Amino acid sequence: MDIAAESARLKTAVPSVYLDQWVWVRLTLAAGGTPRDPADTQVLDAVRQAAEAGVVFPLSATHYHETTRITHPRQRADLARTMVSISHCRTLCSERILLRDQFLEAMHMSFGKPTFRRTPPQSLGIGAGWAFTGKRLQLQLRRSTEVVDPATLPEGMAEGFRRATQYAEYQLLAGPQDSDLPHLRQLGYQPEKLEEARQGRLGWETFYADLLADDPISAAELRVRVQAREIIHEHLKLLNDLCAEYRMDLLQATGAGPERRKASRRRMTAFVDLVPSVRVAVDVKTHRFRNAAKEWDLNTVHDIDAVSLAVPYCHVVVPDREIADLLGRSKAGPRNGTHVLRGLRDLPDLLADLARTAATSHHRVSDEDWVRQGEEFCMTMEDLQRHGTAPAGG
C-alpha cells in the first residue's frame, strides 16, 4: 500500500487544523483578556488571521460532547462563541460515514472487494448534524402545513433565514440555559443517558486495564488484543454490515482455520491496520495500556476519539500533551502526513505556512451561502432581530 497516497486521499481539500478542547479554552481566555500564557494572545491572532485566509479549524462530535459537560451556561457560551467565530461551525463528518469509507478501502486493498477504489466522502461540512449524522441540519419554514423552500424566499427573507441558521448552530454548541431544561425534558431531553453511554465506554477501558494488571503480556500480544477489542466494541456492526453488503465472509477471506491460525491472525491484523482511524486509536490505546500507573478517565477516551478522526483528515492536529506523546511513539503523524504538535509554541509558524497555501489553492471553502466575507457569525438574538427573523423582545 502506498502510505503517502492514502494519507493524501483522505486529507481535506483545504488546509485544516484540528484544535483539541484545551486549545479552544486557552483561546477563549485570551479573547476575554485573561490569557493563561502571554503568548496565547499571539496564538489567537494567528488563528484568526489563518481562518480569514482560508484555513479551516473544524469541530468534531467530540467538541460537542465535551462542551455539553461544562455545567455553567455562561462558560459554555463564552467557549462556544470563540469556537464558532473561528470555525464557523465547520465540522468533520460523522465517524460512521468516514469509517465506512476507510473500511471499504481496506477491504478493496486486502480482498479485492469492492473491486474498485472509491472516492472518499466529503469530510468537511457544516454544523452539528454533519458531525453526528453526515447530514446538514436545516431549519424549516412552514406556510400552513407546507414546508417552504428557502430558495424561493425573497432576498431579505432569505438573508434572515441564513442568519437564523447560523444562530441555531451556535445554540447547538452552546447548549441550553438552565431555565430551558424543564421544557426540554418534557420534549424528551435526557442528558444523563448520554453520560451513561460515555461512562460505559470508559468502563470498557478501565476493565481491561484492571485485567492487564493481573495478567501482563508482551507488547506485541497487547496490540493484537487491543485491536480486536477496538473492532468488537466500536466497529463490529459496521464491519458486519459491509461484509453482508459485499457478500464476503471475513473469516474465510483471512484464511481462518485451526491449522492456519497464525497466518489468518496476521492477515486480520494487517487488514485492520489499513483502516487509518482504527490504527490511530489502537496504537494510542496500546501505548496507554502499557503504562499501568496511568488511570483512564473520560477525557482520555474523548481525546482518543478526536485524534483518531483528526489525524487522518487534518493537516495539523494539536491534542493534549499526553496524547501527542502517544501519537509520537506510534509515528501516527508521519504515517498520515500530519503535523502533530505538543503545544502552541510552533502553531503560529505552521499557520502562516498553511495560510499561504490556502491563498494560492484552487480549493477554497465557499462561504457565500453560509458566512459571507467580512461577516460576523450570528450568535445573539439582537442580531436576529436586526434581520427581522426574531420577534421583538426575543
Short mmCIF file of C-alpha atoms in Angstrom, two decimals:
data_model
loop_
_atom_site.label_atom_id
_atom_site.label_comp_id
_atom_site.label_asym_id
_atom_site.label_seq_id
_atom_site.Cartn_x
_atom_site.Cartn_y
_atom_site.Cartn_z
CA MET A 1 0.00 0.00 0.00
CA ASP A 2 1.28 3.49 -0.87
CA ILE A 3 1.03 5.20 2.53
CA ALA A 4 1.69 8.67 1.11
CA ALA A 5 -1.05 8.24 -1.48
CA GLU A 6 -3.54 7.01 1.12
CA SER A 7 -2.82 9.88 3.51
CA ALA A 8 -3.23 12.36 0.65
CA ARG A 9 -6.50 10.67 -0.36
CA LEU A 10 -8.09 11.43 3.00
CA LYS A 11 -6.78 14.93 3.66
CA THR A 12 -9.27 17.79 3.45
CA ALA A 13 -9.12 19.71 0.17
CA VAL A 14 -8.38 22.94 2.05
CA PRO A 15 -5.72 23.32 4.76
CA SER A 16 -7.23 22.25 8.08
CA VAL A 17 -6.15 22.44 11.71
CA TYR A 18 -7.79 20.42 14.47
CA LEU A 19 -7.60 22.04 17.90
CA ASP A 20 -8.28 19.96 20.98
CA GLN A 21 -10.72 21.39 23.52
CA TRP A 22 -7.95 22.65 25.81
CA VAL A 23 -6.72 24.88 22.98
CA TRP A 24 -10.18 26.37 22.49
CA VAL A 25 -10.35 27.05 26.23
CA ARG A 26 -7.00 28.85 26.09
CA LEU A 27 -8.12 30.89 23.08
CA THR A 28 -11.34 31.80 24.89
CA LEU A 29 -9.39 33.09 27.87
CA ALA A 30 -7.17 35.11 25.55
CA ALA A 31 -10.21 36.52 23.75
CA GLY A 32 -11.63 37.57 27.11
CA GLY A 33 -8.46 39.44 28.04
CA THR A 34 -7.22 36.91 30.62
CA PRO A 35 -4.75 34.69 28.74
CA ARG A 36 -3.28 31.80 30.70
CA ASP A 37 0.03 32.44 28.96
CA PRO A 38 1.00 35.84 27.50
CA ALA A 39 1.84 34.12 24.19
CA ASP A 40 -1.76 32.90 23.86
CA THR A 41 -2.82 36.32 22.60
CA GLN A 42 -0.41 35.99 19.67
CA VAL A 43 -1.67 32.45 19.04
CA LEU A 44 -5.26 33.74 18.95
CA ASP A 45 -4.27 36.45 16.46
CA ALA A 46 -2.51 33.85 14.28
CA VAL A 47 -5.54 31.55 14.36
CA ARG A 48 -7.90 34.37 13.38
CA GLN A 49 -5.64 35.51 10.54
CA ALA A 50 -5.30 31.95 9.24
CA ALA A 51 -9.07 31.48 9.33
CA GLU A 52 -9.56 34.69 7.34
CA ALA A 53 -7.01 33.42 4.80
CA GLY A 54 -8.99 30.22 4.23
CA VAL A 55 -7.53 27.75 6.72
CA VAL A 56 -10.32 25.69 8.29
CA PHE A 57 -10.47 24.87 12.00
CA PRO A 58 -13.08 22.09 12.04
CA LEU A 59 -15.01 20.94 15.07
CA SER A 60 -15.96 17.31 15.64
CA ALA A 61 -18.63 15.42 17.53
CA THR A 62 -16.13 15.22 20.40
CA HIS A 63 -16.15 19.01 20.75
CA TYR A 64 -19.93 18.96 21.15
CA HIS A 65 -19.73 16.14 23.71
CA GLU A 66 -17.06 17.89 25.75
CA THR A 67 -18.78 21.27 25.64
CA THR A 68 -22.05 19.81 26.95
CA ARG A 69 -20.18 18.51 30.00
CA ILE A 70 -19.45 22.10 31.10
CA THR A 71 -22.11 22.73 33.72
CA HIS A 72 -22.05 26.55 33.78
CA PRO A 73 -24.10 28.03 30.89
CA ARG A 74 -22.03 31.24 30.77
CA GLN A 75 -18.76 29.30 30.45
CA ARG A 76 -20.28 27.17 27.69
CA ALA A 77 -21.50 30.26 25.87
CA ASP A 78 -18.12 32.01 26.08
CA LEU A 79 -16.32 28.91 24.83
CA ALA A 80 -18.85 28.34 22.04
CA ARG A 81 -18.55 31.97 20.96
CA THR A 82 -14.80 31.61 20.40
CA MET A 83 -15.14 28.24 18.68
CA VAL A 84 -17.91 29.43 16.37
CA SER A 85 -16.30 32.76 15.47
CA ILE A 86 -13.23 30.91 14.16
CA SER A 87 -14.62 27.58 12.93
CA HIS A 88 -17.90 28.97 11.52
CA CYS A 89 -19.29 25.63 12.72
CA ARG A 90 -17.40 23.75 10.02
CA THR A 91 -17.22 20.16 11.18
CA LEU A 92 -15.60 16.85 10.37
CA CYS A 93 -18.10 14.35 9.05
CA SER A 94 -19.75 11.68 11.16
CA GLU A 95 -17.35 8.96 12.29
CA ARG A 96 -19.59 6.22 10.91
CA ILE A 97 -19.53 7.67 7.39
CA LEU A 98 -15.77 8.27 7.38
CA LEU A 99 -15.06 4.85 8.88
CA ARG A 100 -17.32 3.16 6.32
CA ASP A 101 -15.15 4.60 3.57
CA GLN A 102 -11.94 3.61 5.35
CA PHE A 103 -13.11 0.03 5.89
CA LEU A 104 -14.21 -0.27 2.25
CA GLU A 105 -10.81 0.95 1.08
CA ALA A 106 -9.11 -1.59 3.35
CA MET A 107 -11.38 -4.35 2.02
CA HIS A 108 -10.53 -3.36 -1.54
CA MET A 109 -6.79 -3.37 -0.82
CA SER A 110 -6.87 -6.62 1.15
CA PHE A 111 -9.52 -8.76 -0.52
CA GLY A 112 -10.46 -7.08 -3.81
CA LYS A 113 -13.99 -6.29 -2.60
CA PRO A 114 -15.27 -3.84 -3.62
CA THR A 115 -13.49 -4.24 -6.94
CA PHE A 116 -12.88 -0.51 -7.40
CA ARG A 117 -11.35 2.32 -5.39
CA ARG A 118 -13.95 4.70 -4.08
CA THR A 119 -13.86 8.47 -3.98
CA PRO A 120 -13.72 9.44 -0.30
CA PRO A 121 -16.82 11.12 1.11
CA GLN A 122 -16.73 14.85 1.74
CA SER A 123 -15.04 15.13 5.12
CA LEU A 124 -15.82 18.80 5.81
CA GLY A 125 -19.34 20.10 6.24
CA ILE A 126 -21.42 22.42 8.35
CA GLY A 127 -22.83 22.04 11.81
CA ALA A 128 -23.78 19.51 14.44
CA GLY A 129 -25.84 17.44 12.02
CA TRP A 130 -22.82 16.91 9.79
CA ALA A 131 -20.66 15.92 12.78
CA PHE A 132 -23.14 13.38 14.13
CA THR A 133 -25.00 12.06 11.06
CA GLY A 134 -23.19 13.33 7.97
CA LYS A 135 -26.22 15.44 7.03
CA ARG A 136 -26.52 19.18 7.40
CA LEU A 137 -29.41 20.22 9.62
CA GLN A 138 -31.73 22.75 8.02
CA LEU A 139 -34.27 24.96 9.69
CA GLN A 140 -37.73 24.64 8.19
CA LEU A 141 -40.10 27.41 7.24
CA ARG A 142 -43.74 26.41 7.01
CA ARG A 143 -46.68 28.06 5.34
CA SER A 144 -49.72 26.40 6.85
CA THR A 145 -48.80 22.70 6.54
CA GLU A 146 -46.33 23.08 3.66
CA VAL A 147 -42.56 23.36 4.01
CA VAL A 148 -41.24 26.45 2.20
CA ASP A 149 -38.16 26.03 0.03
CA PRO A 150 -35.61 28.66 1.22
CA ALA A 151 -34.51 29.14 -2.40
CA THR A 152 -37.93 30.62 -3.18
CA LEU A 153 -37.77 33.27 -0.45
CA PRO A 154 -37.42 36.96 -1.31
CA GLU A 155 -33.88 38.25 -0.85
CA GLY A 156 -34.50 39.90 2.52
CA MET A 157 -36.19 36.84 3.99
CA ALA A 158 -33.53 34.52 2.60
CA GLU A 159 -30.86 36.61 4.29
CA GLY A 160 -32.70 36.42 7.60
CA PHE A 161 -33.16 32.67 7.22
CA ARG A 162 -29.42 32.20 6.64
CA ARG A 163 -28.62 34.20 9.76
CA ALA A 164 -31.19 32.27 11.78
CA THR A 165 -29.49 29.04 10.73
CA GLN A 166 -26.17 30.40 11.99
CA TYR A 167 -27.77 31.26 15.32
CA ALA A 168 -29.27 27.78 15.60
CA GLU A 169 -25.87 26.16 15.05
CA TYR A 170 -24.31 28.37 17.70
CA GLN A 171 -27.05 27.38 20.15
CA LEU A 172 -26.50 23.68 19.44
CA LEU A 173 -22.88 24.07 20.52
CA ALA A 174 -23.51 26.42 23.46
CA GLY A 175 -26.29 24.23 24.83
CA PRO A 176 -29.43 25.18 26.77
CA GLN A 177 -29.81 27.64 29.60
CA ASP A 178 -30.80 26.17 32.96
CA SER A 179 -34.22 27.81 32.60
CA ASP A 180 -34.79 25.87 29.36
CA LEU A 181 -34.25 22.43 30.90
CA PRO A 182 -37.76 21.73 32.28
CA HIS A 183 -39.36 22.33 28.88
CA LEU A 184 -36.64 20.38 27.07
CA ARG A 185 -37.16 17.42 29.39
CA GLN A 186 -40.86 17.46 28.52
CA LEU A 187 -39.74 17.09 24.90
CA GLY A 188 -37.53 14.09 25.76
CA TYR A 189 -34.19 15.72 26.56
CA GLN A 190 -32.21 13.27 28.73
CA PRO A 191 -28.55 14.29 29.01
CA GLU A 192 -27.96 11.65 31.69
CA LYS A 193 -28.48 8.94 29.06
CA LEU A 194 -25.57 10.32 27.07
CA GLU A 195 -23.47 10.41 30.23
CA GLU A 196 -24.32 6.77 30.91
CA ALA A 197 -23.09 5.85 27.43
CA ARG A 198 -19.88 7.78 28.00
CA GLN A 199 -19.28 6.06 31.31
CA GLY A 200 -19.92 2.70 29.66
CA ARG A 201 -17.15 3.36 27.15
CA LEU A 202 -14.83 4.43 29.95
CA GLY A 203 -15.68 1.27 31.87
CA TRP A 204 -14.70 -0.82 28.83
CA GLU A 205 -11.16 0.59 29.00
CA THR A 206 -10.76 0.55 32.79
CA PHE A 207 -11.97 -3.06 32.91
CA TYR A 208 -9.19 -4.13 30.56
CA ALA A 209 -6.60 -2.07 32.42
CA ASP A 210 -7.53 -3.99 35.58
CA LEU A 211 -7.21 -7.30 33.73
CA LEU A 212 -3.75 -6.40 32.46
CA ALA A 213 -2.59 -5.60 35.98
CA ASP A 214 -3.17 -9.26 36.89
CA ASP A 215 -2.11 -10.77 33.55
CA PRO A 216 0.79 -8.87 31.93
CA ILE A 217 1.53 -9.76 28.31
CA SER A 218 4.07 -8.81 25.66
CA ALA A 219 3.75 -5.52 23.78
CA ALA A 220 3.07 -7.35 20.50
CA GLU A 221 0.34 -9.50 22.01
CA LEU A 222 -1.16 -6.50 23.77
CA ARG A 223 -1.53 -4.66 20.48
CA VAL A 224 -3.30 -7.60 18.83
CA ARG A 225 -5.74 -7.84 21.71
CA VAL A 226 -6.37 -4.09 21.82
CA GLN A 227 -7.04 -4.15 18.09
CA ALA A 228 -9.55 -6.99 18.49
CA ARG A 229 -11.28 -5.17 21.36
CA GLU A 230 -11.48 -1.99 19.30
CA ILE A 231 -13.20 -3.77 16.42
CA ILE A 232 -15.58 -5.71 18.66
CA HIS A 233 -16.63 -2.79 20.84
CA GLU A 234 -16.58 0.13 18.40
CA HIS A 235 -16.93 -1.12 14.82
CA LEU A 236 -18.30 -4.67 14.70
CA LYS A 237 -21.76 -3.74 13.41
CA LEU A 238 -20.30 -1.57 10.64
CA LEU A 239 -17.87 -4.31 9.60
CA ASN A 240 -20.59 -6.97 9.62
CA ASP A 241 -22.88 -4.72 7.56
CA LEU A 242 -20.14 -4.15 4.96
CA CYS A 243 -19.31 -7.84 4.73
CA ALA A 244 -23.00 -8.61 4.19
CA GLU A 245 -23.30 -5.83 1.60
CA TYR A 246 -20.39 -7.23 -0.43
CA ARG A 247 -21.22 -10.88 0.31
CA MET A 248 -17.88 -11.52 1.92
CA ASP A 249 -17.02 -13.96 4.71
CA LEU A 250 -14.25 -12.20 6.61
CA LEU A 251 -13.01 -15.35 8.32
CA GLN A 252 -12.83 -17.16 5.00
CA ALA A 253 -11.12 -14.18 3.36
CA THR A 254 -8.41 -14.15 6.02
CA GLY A 255 -7.96 -17.92 5.81
CA ALA A 256 -9.15 -18.61 9.33
CA GLY A 257 -8.95 -22.22 10.45
CA PRO A 258 -7.44 -24.42 13.16
CA GLU A 259 -4.42 -25.32 11.04
CA ARG A 260 -3.73 -21.76 9.84
CA ARG A 261 -4.39 -19.78 12.99
CA LYS A 262 -1.20 -17.71 12.98
CA ALA A 263 -1.42 -16.86 9.28
CA SER A 264 -5.06 -15.82 9.48
CA ARG A 265 -4.32 -13.72 12.56
CA ARG A 266 -1.59 -11.88 10.68
CA ARG A 267 -3.93 -11.26 7.74
CA MET A 268 -6.68 -9.94 10.02
CA THR A 269 -4.25 -7.66 11.83
CA ALA A 270 -2.84 -6.37 8.55
CA PHE A 271 -6.36 -5.71 7.23
CA VAL A 272 -7.40 -3.67 10.27
CA ASP A 273 -4.14 -1.72 10.16
CA LEU A 274 -5.23 -0.43 6.73
CA VAL A 275 -8.08 1.46 8.42
CA PRO A 276 -6.29 4.70 9.40
CA SER A 277 -8.61 5.88 12.16
CA VAL A 278 -8.72 2.46 13.81
CA ARG A 279 -4.95 2.18 13.63
CA VAL A 280 -4.51 5.55 15.34
CA ALA A 281 -6.88 4.53 18.14
CA VAL A 282 -5.30 1.09 18.56
CA ASP A 283 -1.75 2.40 18.69
CA VAL A 284 -2.57 5.16 21.16
CA LYS A 285 -4.55 2.82 23.41
CA THR A 286 -1.82 0.17 23.28
CA HIS A 287 0.82 2.62 24.46
CA ARG A 288 -1.60 3.93 27.10
CA PHE A 289 -2.31 0.44 28.46
CA ARG A 290 1.41 -0.26 28.74
CA ASN A 291 1.66 2.47 31.38
CA ALA A 292 -0.14 0.78 34.26
CA ALA A 293 0.41 3.79 36.50
CA LYS A 294 -1.88 5.97 34.37
CA GLU A 295 -5.57 5.70 35.17
CA TRP A 296 -8.15 6.04 32.43
CA ASP A 297 -10.67 8.86 32.53
CA LEU A 298 -13.37 10.18 30.23
CA ASN A 299 -11.16 12.93 28.86
CA THR A 300 -8.71 10.31 27.61
CA VAL A 301 -11.49 8.40 25.85
CA HIS A 302 -12.71 11.62 24.21
CA ASP A 303 -9.19 12.66 23.22
CA ILE A 304 -8.55 9.32 21.50
CA ASP A 305 -11.89 9.58 19.68
CA ALA A 306 -10.89 13.02 18.46
CA VAL A 307 -7.40 12.25 17.20
CA SER A 308 -8.46 9.01 15.53
CA LEU A 309 -10.55 11.12 13.14
CA ALA A 310 -8.48 14.28 13.05
CA VAL A 311 -5.06 12.79 12.32
CA PRO A 312 -6.03 11.09 9.02
CA TYR A 313 -8.05 14.06 7.71
CA CYS A 314 -6.45 17.27 9.01
CA HIS A 315 -3.07 18.76 8.14
CA VAL A 316 -2.26 19.88 11.68
CA VAL A 317 -3.54 18.42 14.95
CA VAL A 318 -2.99 19.93 18.40
CA PRO A 319 -4.01 17.34 21.02
CA ASP A 320 -3.18 17.44 24.71
CA ARG A 321 0.41 16.72 25.65
CA GLU A 322 -0.08 13.10 26.73
CA ILE A 323 -1.94 12.14 23.56
CA ALA A 324 0.65 13.98 21.46
CA ASP A 325 3.37 11.89 23.11
CA LEU A 326 1.47 8.66 22.44
CA LEU A 327 0.91 9.67 18.81
CA GLY A 328 4.62 10.39 18.56
CA ARG A 329 5.58 6.93 19.81
CA SER A 330 3.35 5.30 17.21
CA LYS A 331 4.56 7.56 14.36
CA ALA A 332 0.93 8.37 13.55
CA GLY A 333 1.77 11.87 12.35
CA PRO A 334 4.34 10.95 9.68
CA ARG A 335 2.30 7.92 8.61
CA ASN A 336 -0.73 10.12 7.93
CA GLY A 337 1.14 13.17 6.63
CA THR A 338 0.03 15.20 9.65
CA HIS A 339 1.84 17.68 11.88
CA VAL A 340 1.09 16.70 15.48
CA LEU A 341 2.04 19.47 17.91
CA ARG A 342 2.79 19.04 21.62
CA GLY A 343 1.87 22.62 22.43
CA LEU A 344 1.10 26.02 20.96
CA ARG A 345 4.63 27.38 20.51
CA ASP A 346 5.05 26.21 16.90
CA LEU A 347 1.45 26.75 15.83
CA PRO A 348 1.73 30.37 14.55
CA ASP A 349 4.55 29.49 12.12
CA LEU A 350 2.65 26.47 10.81
CA LEU A 351 -0.48 28.58 10.41
CA ALA A 352 1.44 31.15 8.38
CA ASP A 353 2.56 28.40 6.00
CA LEU A 354 -0.96 26.98 5.73
CA ALA A 355 -2.40 30.45 5.12
CA ARG A 356 -0.03 30.92 2.17
CA THR A 357 -1.09 27.52 0.84
CA ALA A 358 -4.76 28.41 1.23
CA ALA A 359 -4.28 31.73 -0.56
CA THR A 360 -2.83 30.03 -3.66
CA SER A 361 -5.02 26.92 -3.62
CA HIS A 362 -7.66 26.23 -6.26
CA HIS A 363 -9.74 24.69 -3.48
CA ARG A 364 -11.47 27.13 -1.19
CA VAL A 365 -14.39 26.76 1.15
CA SER A 366 -17.29 28.69 -0.34
CA ASP A 367 -18.99 30.68 2.40
CA GLU A 368 -21.39 32.84 0.42
CA ASP A 369 -24.37 30.69 1.38
CA TRP A 370 -23.16 30.38 4.97
CA VAL A 371 -20.88 33.15 6.32
CA ARG A 372 -20.03 35.90 3.87
CA GLN A 373 -16.74 37.72 3.54
CA GLY A 374 -16.17 40.05 6.49
CA GLU A 375 -19.40 38.99 8.18
CA GLU A 376 -19.58 38.12 11.87
CA PHE A 377 -21.33 34.87 12.74
CA CYS A 378 -24.81 35.42 14.17
CA MET A 379 -24.74 34.44 17.85
CA THR A 380 -27.23 36.79 19.51
CA MET A 381 -30.96 37.31 19.47
CA GLU A 382 -30.34 41.02 18.93
CA ASP A 383 -28.61 40.28 15.63
CA LEU A 384 -31.55 38.12 14.57
CA GLN A 385 -33.95 40.92 15.36
CA ARG A 386 -31.94 43.30 13.19
CA HIS A 387 -32.56 40.91 10.30
CA GLY A 388 -36.24 40.55 11.09
CA THR A 389 -36.02 36.85 11.96
CA ALA A 390 -36.90 37.01 15.65
CA PRO A 391 -39.88 38.55 17.38
CA ALA A 392 -39.26 41.80 19.22
CA GLY A 393 -38.50 41.10 22.84
CA GLY A 394 -36.98 37.77 21.68
#
